[in-house]
Coordinates of C-alpha atoms in Angstrom, one line a residue:
X1 CA 85.1 117.9 108.5
X2 CA 86.0 121.4 107.4
X3 CA 85.6 123.9 110.2
X4 CA 88.0 126.5 108.8
X5 CA 86.5 129.7 107.3
X6 CA 87.8 132.5 105.1
X7 CA 89.6 134.9 107.3
X8 CA 91.0 132.2 109.6
X9 CA 94.7 131.8 109.9
X10 CA 95.8 128.7 107.9
X11 CA 97.0 125.8 110.0
X12 CA 100.7 125.5 110.4
X13 CA 102.2 122.5 108.7
X14 CA 105.5 120.9 108.3
X15 CA 105.3 118.1 105.7
X16 CA 107.4 116.5 102.9
X17 CA 106.9 116.4 99.2
X18 CA 107.5 113.6 96.7
X19 CA 111.3 114.2 96.8
X20 CA 111.6 114.5 100.6
X21 CA 111.7 118.3 100.6
X22 CA 110.2 119.9 103.7
X23 CA 107.4 122.5 103.2
X24 CA 106.0 124.7 106.0
X25 CA 103.4 127.5 105.9
X26 CA 106.0 130.1 106.8
X27 CA 108.0 129.2 103.6
X28 CA 105.2 130.9 101.6
X29 CA 104.9 134.2 103.5
X30 CA 104.7 137.0 101.0
X31 CA 103.2 134.8 98.3
X32 CA 99.7 133.5 97.7
X33 CA 99.4 129.8 98.2
X34 CA 97.0 127.4 96.6
X35 CA 96.7 124.1 98.5
X36 CA 94.6 121.5 96.6
X37 CA 93.7 118.3 98.4
X38 CA 92.9 115.4 96.2
X39 CA 91.9 111.8 96.9
X40 CA 94.4 109.7 95.0
X41 CA 97.2 110.2 92.5
X42 CA 96.7 109.0 88.9
X43 CA 92.9 108.7 89.2
X44 CA 90.8 110.4 86.4
X45 CA 89.5 113.3 88.5
X46 CA 92.7 114.0 90.3
X47 CA 94.7 113.8 87.0
X48 CA 92.3 116.2 85.3
X49 CA 92.6 118.7 88.2
X50 CA 96.4 118.5 88.5
X51 CA 96.8 118.8 84.7
X52 CA 94.5 121.8 84.5
X53 CA 96.6 123.6 87.2
X54 CA 99.7 122.6 85.3
X55 CA 98.4 124.0 82.1
X56 CA 97.8 127.4 83.8
X57 CA 101.1 127.4 85.8
X58 CA 102.4 130.5 84.1
X59 CA 99.2 132.5 85.0
X60 CA 99.6 131.4 88.6
X61 CA 103.3 132.5 88.7
X62 CA 102.4 135.8 87.0
X63 CA 100.0 136.4 89.9
X64 CA 102.5 135.5 92.7
X65 CA 100.9 132.1 93.5
X66 CA 102.6 129.0 94.6
X67 CA 100.8 125.6 94.4
X68 CA 100.9 122.5 96.6
X69 CA 99.0 119.3 95.9
X70 CA 98.3 117.1 98.8
X71 CA 97.1 113.5 99.1
X72 CA 97.8 110.6 101.5
X73 CA 99.7 108.8 98.7
X74 CA 103.3 107.6 99.3
X75 CA 106.2 109.7 98.1
X76 CA 106.9 107.2 95.4
X77 CA 103.3 107.4 94.1
X78 CA 103.4 111.2 94.2
X79 CA 106.8 111.2 92.4
X80 CA 105.3 108.9 89.6
X81 CA 102.2 111.2 89.3
X82 CA 104.4 114.3 89.1
X83 CA 106.7 112.8 86.5
X84 CA 104.0 111.1 84.4
X85 CA 102.1 114.4 84.0
X86 CA 105.0 116.8 84.1
X87 CA 103.6 118.7 87.1
X88 CA 105.6 121.8 88.0
X89 CA 104.5 122.1 91.6
X90 CA 105.4 119.9 94.7
X91 CA 103.1 117.1 95.7
X92 CA 102.9 116.5 99.4
X93 CA 102.9 112.9 100.5
X94 CA 100.8 113.2 103.7
X95 CA 100.7 109.5 104.6
X96 CA 100.2 110.4 108.3
X97 CA 97.3 112.7 107.3
X98 CA 98.7 115.4 109.6
X99 CA 98.0 118.2 107.1
X100 CA 94.9 116.6 105.8
X101 CA 93.3 116.5 109.3
X102 CA 94.6 120.0 110.2
X103 CA 92.7 121.4 107.3
X104 CA 89.7 119.2 108.1
X105 CA 89.5 117.6 104.6
X106 CA 89.2 114.0 105.9
X107 CA 85.6 112.8 106.2
X108 CA 82.7 110.6 105.0
X109 CA 82.4 110.1 101.2
X110 CA 80.1 108.0 99.0
X111 CA 81.1 106.2 95.8
X112 CA 78.8 103.8 93.9
X113 CA 76.5 103.5 96.9
X114 CA 79.2 102.7 99.4
X115 CA 80.2 105.0 102.2
X116 CA 83.8 105.3 103.4
X117 CA 86.3 107.8 104.9
X118 CA 88.6 109.7 102.6
X119 CA 90.0 113.0 101.4
X120 CA 87.3 115.6 100.5
X121 CA 88.5 117.3 97.3
X122 CA 89.0 120.8 98.5
X123 CA 91.2 123.8 97.6
X124 CA 92.4 126.5 100.0
X125 CA 93.6 129.9 98.8
X126 CA 95.9 131.4 101.4
X127 CA 97.0 135.1 101.2
X128 CA 100.5 136.5 101.7
X129 CA 100.0 136.7 105.4
X130 CA 99.0 133.1 105.9
X131 CA 95.2 133.8 106.2
X132 CA 92.6 131.7 104.3
X133 CA 91.2 133.9 101.5
X134 CA 88.9 131.3 100.0
X135 CA 87.9 127.7 100.3
X136 CA 86.6 125.9 97.2
X137 CA 84.6 122.8 98.2
X138 CA 82.9 122.2 94.8
X139 CA 86.0 121.7 92.7
X140 CA 85.5 121.5 89.0
X141 CA 88.4 119.3 88.1
X142 CA 88.6 120.2 84.4
X143 CA 88.4 124.0 85.0
X144 CA 89.9 124.4 88.4
X145 CA 92.5 127.0 87.5
X146 CA 89.6 129.3 86.3
X147 CA 87.8 128.8 89.6
X148 CA 90.9 129.9 91.5
X149 CA 92.2 132.7 89.2

């Protein structure tokens, strides 16, 4: 359950991406950081969201933004997702859910009448000092870059 608010310091994290590279909050000091949490690599909504961000990558870079995608998928699944869709940003393979839980995006979901626990599709925009600037809970997967920019 998301308890973080805009203005809060973003949770510290130390996680690895699809290629085994380590990422920590402090690595992004001085840049704006978009962290988008998505339920599962290569599913229709997650693909639409990631590809929309990819298609606006230049705009993000021009505005001093870095992007991290995060799901609980394995490094191999994340690597396949990244390669298949030519994604220019790292995808965090948070199998332990350390980062997912720190940001409070693990919780109850409903799909086709069934309730289950999973990742709540959420995006955090973090400023150059590591503070949460905005939290987008109602992500529009096909126009997500416009929501952020």
